[in-house]
Amino acid sequence: MKENKTNNTIPLKNAAFAAFLAWFLPGLGHLYQGRKVKAAIYAVCILGLFIFGALLASGKCGIARCVYISMSPGPGAGVRYYYFAQVWVGAPALPAVAQYLSDPTGSKQAAHGFMAPPMQVTPESRGYSENDCSIDNIRKKLNRRFEIGTLMTTMAGLLNIFAIFDALYGPVNEEEEERKRQKKQEEKRKRQRAKRRKGEDAAEI
């Protein structure tokens, strides 16, 4: 005996608010909607990916050095385009905003450089040393861990975009999509039959 699967819709509650919660903390929007399994999956996978990447890019030069904001084109730290993807992971990436607003040049390196922008120095800068937290020194100390951490945290942000859309619009209803597809095909066949009838009538005349 087949199960009755007709119209088992998921109540999305306030979809816009759920989408905001899904951005603010991966899985939170789905928890608000009562979709606990998906909430757990998104929280573990997306947050785990982001946190692991951030920890990977940590060391004596600071914590989570791959997540930061820099808006200084040219020599130095440059513009950090990766952050536009990382920020979609929500609250875990927001300390970078606070660090940038309080110290855009990275001269203070507060909180042991936690998501702080690199110091805007070059080898030609006054007082430059290999102990400065410039982007060159950070890359040198972390080596490949900086690039891998950047990739993982960026992927986490991009993956959360899908989670946000899922919270906003809900899961794809395969049965409903199939009904719509069949309806379109039937309408197309009707139009084709109508055209053929018109052609036959014109030929008889």
Tab-separated table of C-alpha atoms in Angstrom:
chain	number	residue	atom	x	y	z
A	1	MET	CA	0.000	0.000	0.000
A	2	LYS	CA	1.420	3.335	-1.074
A	3	GLU	CA	1.864	6.182	1.370
A	4	ASN	CA	-0.279	9.255	0.926
A	5	LYS	CA	2.152	12.097	0.174
A	6	THR	CA	-0.336	14.744	-0.887
A	7	ASN	CA	0.395	18.325	0.165
A	8	ASN	CA	2.709	17.661	3.088
A	9	THR	CA	3.841	21.284	3.213
A	10	ILE	CA	6.297	22.548	5.800
A	11	PRO	CA	5.166	25.618	7.777
A	12	LEU	CA	7.876	28.233	7.201
A	13	LYS	CA	6.467	30.657	9.822
A	14	ASN	CA	7.901	34.129	9.133
A	15	ALA	CA	10.112	33.216	6.187
A	16	ALA	CA	11.961	36.549	6.070
A	17	PHE	CA	12.825	36.365	9.770
A	18	ALA	CA	13.866	32.729	9.358
A	19	ALA	CA	16.172	33.747	6.502
A	20	PHE	CA	17.735	36.428	8.715
A	21	LEU	CA	18.292	33.897	11.498
A	22	ALA	CA	19.770	31.457	8.966
A	23	TRP	CA	22.270	34.147	7.971
A	24	PHE	CA	23.001	35.255	11.537
A	25	LEU	CA	23.869	31.727	12.641
A	26	PRO	CA	23.762	28.721	10.310
A	27	GLY	CA	20.952	26.384	11.338
A	28	LEU	CA	19.174	28.899	13.571
A	29	GLY	CA	16.551	29.807	10.970
A	30	HIS	CA	15.678	26.161	10.393
A	31	LEU	CA	15.483	25.565	14.145
A	32	TYR	CA	13.025	28.475	14.355
A	33	GLN	CA	10.936	26.772	11.651
A	34	GLY	CA	10.990	23.495	13.549
A	35	ARG	CA	13.191	21.756	10.968
A	36	LYS	CA	15.546	20.342	13.570
A	37	VAL	CA	17.367	17.797	11.415
A	38	LYS	CA	18.295	20.363	8.786
A	39	ALA	CA	19.216	22.834	11.524
A	40	ALA	CA	21.673	20.331	12.982
A	41	ILE	CA	23.131	19.474	9.567
A	42	TYR	CA	23.677	23.113	8.593
A	43	ALA	CA	25.065	24.059	11.995
A	44	VAL	CA	27.547	21.191	12.133
A	45	CYS	CA	28.671	21.311	8.505
A	46	ILE	CA	28.801	25.057	7.857
A	47	LEU	CA	29.970	26.199	11.284
A	48	GLY	CA	32.389	23.285	11.489
A	49	LEU	CA	33.882	24.173	8.115
A	50	PHE	CA	34.233	27.842	9.056
A	51	ILE	CA	35.680	27.251	12.524
A	52	PHE	CA	38.132	24.613	11.313
A	53	GLY	CA	39.334	26.923	8.537
A	54	ALA	CA	39.704	29.826	10.958
A	55	LEU	CA	41.674	27.711	13.432
A	56	LEU	CA	43.852	26.401	10.633
A	57	ALA	CA	44.863	29.974	9.810
A	58	SER	CA	45.903	30.702	13.399
A	59	GLY	CA	49.299	30.759	15.046
A	60	LYS	CA	51.822	33.055	16.698
A	61	CYS	CA	50.843	35.764	14.222
A	62	GLY	CA	47.260	35.791	15.524
A	63	ILE	CA	43.928	33.989	15.505
A	64	ALA	CA	41.740	33.432	12.442
A	65	ARG	CA	44.054	35.519	10.261
A	66	CYS	CA	42.288	34.442	7.063
A	67	VAL	CA	39.076	36.276	8.034
A	68	TYR	CA	39.459	40.048	7.943
A	69	ILE	CA	38.390	43.211	6.145
A	70	SER	CA	40.824	45.307	4.175
A	71	MET	CA	39.792	48.116	1.847
A	72	SER	CA	43.200	49.528	0.922
A	73	PRO	CA	44.052	48.917	-2.745
A	74	GLY	CA	47.695	48.942	-3.737
A	75	PRO	CA	50.731	47.850	-1.666
A	76	GLY	CA	50.086	46.343	1.736
A	77	ALA	CA	47.081	44.223	2.690
A	78	GLY	CA	45.073	45.128	-0.419
A	79	VAL	CA	41.323	44.680	-0.788
A	80	ARG	CA	40.075	41.489	0.851
A	81	TYR	CA	37.422	40.292	-1.606
A	82	TYR	CA	37.099	36.911	0.111
A	83	TYR	CA	35.330	38.558	3.031
A	84	PHE	CA	32.311	39.317	0.834
A	85	ALA	CA	31.738	35.535	0.774
A	86	GLN	CA	32.890	34.830	4.341
A	87	VAL	CA	30.403	37.314	5.826
A	88	TRP	CA	27.483	35.147	4.683
A	89	VAL	CA	28.303	32.779	7.537
A	90	GLY	CA	26.888	35.462	9.848
A	91	ALA	CA	27.877	36.171	13.434
A	92	PRO	CA	31.086	34.080	13.413
A	93	ALA	CA	32.542	36.446	10.788
A	94	LEU	CA	31.315	39.715	12.332
A	95	PRO	CA	34.283	40.284	14.694
A	96	ALA	CA	36.183	41.255	11.540
A	97	VAL	CA	33.792	44.200	11.122
A	98	ALA	CA	34.444	45.399	14.679
A	99	GLN	CA	38.207	45.049	14.195
A	100	TYR	CA	38.131	47.001	10.942
A	101	LEU	CA	35.964	49.811	12.332
A	102	SER	CA	38.190	50.236	15.386
A	103	ASP	CA	41.532	49.758	13.605
A	104	PRO	CA	41.327	49.850	9.782
A	105	THR	CA	45.107	49.949	9.328
A	106	GLY	CA	45.782	46.983	11.631
A	107	SER	CA	48.269	48.900	13.765
A	108	LYS	CA	46.804	47.826	17.138
A	109	GLN	CA	46.210	44.100	16.478
A	110	ALA	CA	43.734	43.913	19.370
A	111	ALA	CA	42.651	40.568	20.869
A	112	HIS	CA	45.823	38.877	19.620
A	113	GLY	CA	44.948	39.858	16.068
A	114	PHE	CA	41.642	37.956	16.114
A	115	MET	CA	40.175	38.663	12.640
A	116	ALA	CA	42.111	41.926	12.580
A	117	PRO	CA	43.273	43.410	9.273
A	118	PRO	CA	47.001	42.970	8.618
A	119	MET	CA	49.271	45.916	9.292
A	120	GLN	CA	49.589	48.108	6.231
A	121	VAL	CA	53.364	48.036	5.934
A	122	THR	CA	55.798	47.140	3.174
A	123	PRO	CA	59.544	46.394	3.248
A	124	GLU	CA	60.057	50.074	2.388
A	125	SER	CA	57.950	51.267	5.313
A	126	ARG	CA	59.570	52.923	8.286
A	127	GLY	CA	60.096	50.509	11.160
A	128	TYR	CA	59.336	47.432	9.102
A	129	SER	CA	60.431	44.121	10.626
A	130	GLU	CA	59.733	40.450	10.128
A	131	ASN	CA	57.778	40.421	13.386
A	132	ASP	CA	55.155	42.852	12.096
A	133	CYS	CA	51.714	41.413	11.391
A	134	SER	CA	51.774	42.440	7.761
A	135	ILE	CA	50.096	40.286	5.154
A	136	ASP	CA	53.481	39.141	3.844
A	137	ASN	CA	54.636	38.013	7.282
A	138	ILE	CA	51.293	36.323	8.024
A	139	ARG	CA	51.468	34.372	4.785
A	140	LYS	CA	55.097	33.478	5.479
A	141	LYS	CA	54.376	32.173	8.989
A	142	LEU	CA	51.188	30.285	8.153
A	143	ASN	CA	52.352	29.085	4.752
A	144	ARG	CA	49.663	27.000	3.025
A	145	ARG	CA	47.424	27.057	6.090
A	146	PHE	CA	46.491	30.655	5.274
A	147	GLU	CA	45.248	29.753	1.781
A	148	ILE	CA	43.463	26.590	2.934
A	149	GLY	CA	41.804	28.471	5.792
A	150	THR	CA	40.718	31.183	3.368
A	151	LEU	CA	39.198	28.593	1.053
A	152	MET	CA	37.344	26.771	3.836
A	153	THR	CA	35.876	29.895	5.435
A	154	THR	CA	34.852	31.228	2.026
A	155	MET	CA	33.152	27.940	1.140
A	156	ALA	CA	31.288	28.023	4.457
A	157	GLY	CA	29.882	31.452	3.638
A	158	LEU	CA	28.826	30.412	0.140
A	159	LEU	CA	27.191	27.223	1.425
A	160	ASN	CA	25.173	29.220	3.926
A	161	ILE	CA	23.636	31.200	1.058
A	162	PHE	CA	21.898	27.982	-0.002
A	163	ALA	CA	20.734	27.459	3.588
A	164	ILE	CA	19.333	31.006	3.680
A	165	PHE	CA	17.343	30.433	0.490
A	166	ASP	CA	16.087	27.124	1.891
A	167	ALA	CA	14.823	28.915	5.003
A	168	LEU	CA	13.220	31.646	2.875
A	169	TYR	CA	11.498	29.533	0.221
A	170	GLY	CA	11.405	26.085	1.787
A	171	PRO	CA	12.440	22.761	0.262
A	172	VAL	CA	11.628	21.920	-3.336
A	173	ASN	CA	8.330	20.054	-3.572
A	174	GLU	CA	9.097	17.443	-6.218
A	175	GLU	CA	5.467	16.391	-6.625
A	176	GLU	CA	4.336	19.975	-7.140
A	177	GLU	CA	7.122	20.599	-9.646
A	178	GLU	CA	6.123	17.451	-11.539
A	179	ARG	CA	2.479	18.568	-11.659
A	180	LYS	CA	3.523	21.960	-13.015
A	181	ARG	CA	5.705	20.322	-15.647
A	182	GLN	CA	2.909	18.006	-16.768
A	183	LYS	CA	0.470	20.914	-16.881
A	184	LYS	CA	2.822	22.885	-19.142
A	185	GLN	CA	3.239	19.887	-21.442
A	186	GLU	CA	-0.538	19.425	-21.648
A	187	GLU	CA	-1.043	23.101	-22.489
A	188	LYS	CA	1.631	22.825	-25.179
A	189	ARG	CA	-0.096	19.785	-26.703
A	190	LYS	CA	-3.433	21.630	-26.695
A	191	ARG	CA	-1.902	24.569	-28.542
A	192	GLN	CA	-0.354	22.218	-31.097
A	193	ARG	CA	-3.707	20.453	-31.655
A	194	ALA	CA	-5.441	23.809	-32.043
A	195	LYS	CA	-2.888	24.873	-34.664
A	196	ARG	CA	-3.368	21.614	-36.575
A	197	ARG	CA	-7.152	22.059	-36.572
A	198	LYS	CA	-6.791	25.591	-37.894
A	199	GLY	CA	-4.495	24.313	-40.645
A	200	GLU	CA	-6.984	21.590	-41.602
A	201	ASP	CA	-9.893	24.056	-41.661
A	202	ALA	CA	-7.916	26.434	-43.863
A	203	ALA	CA	-7.054	23.583	-46.266
A	204	GLU	CA	-10.733	22.577	-46.591
A	205	ILE	CA	-11.702	26.142	-47.438
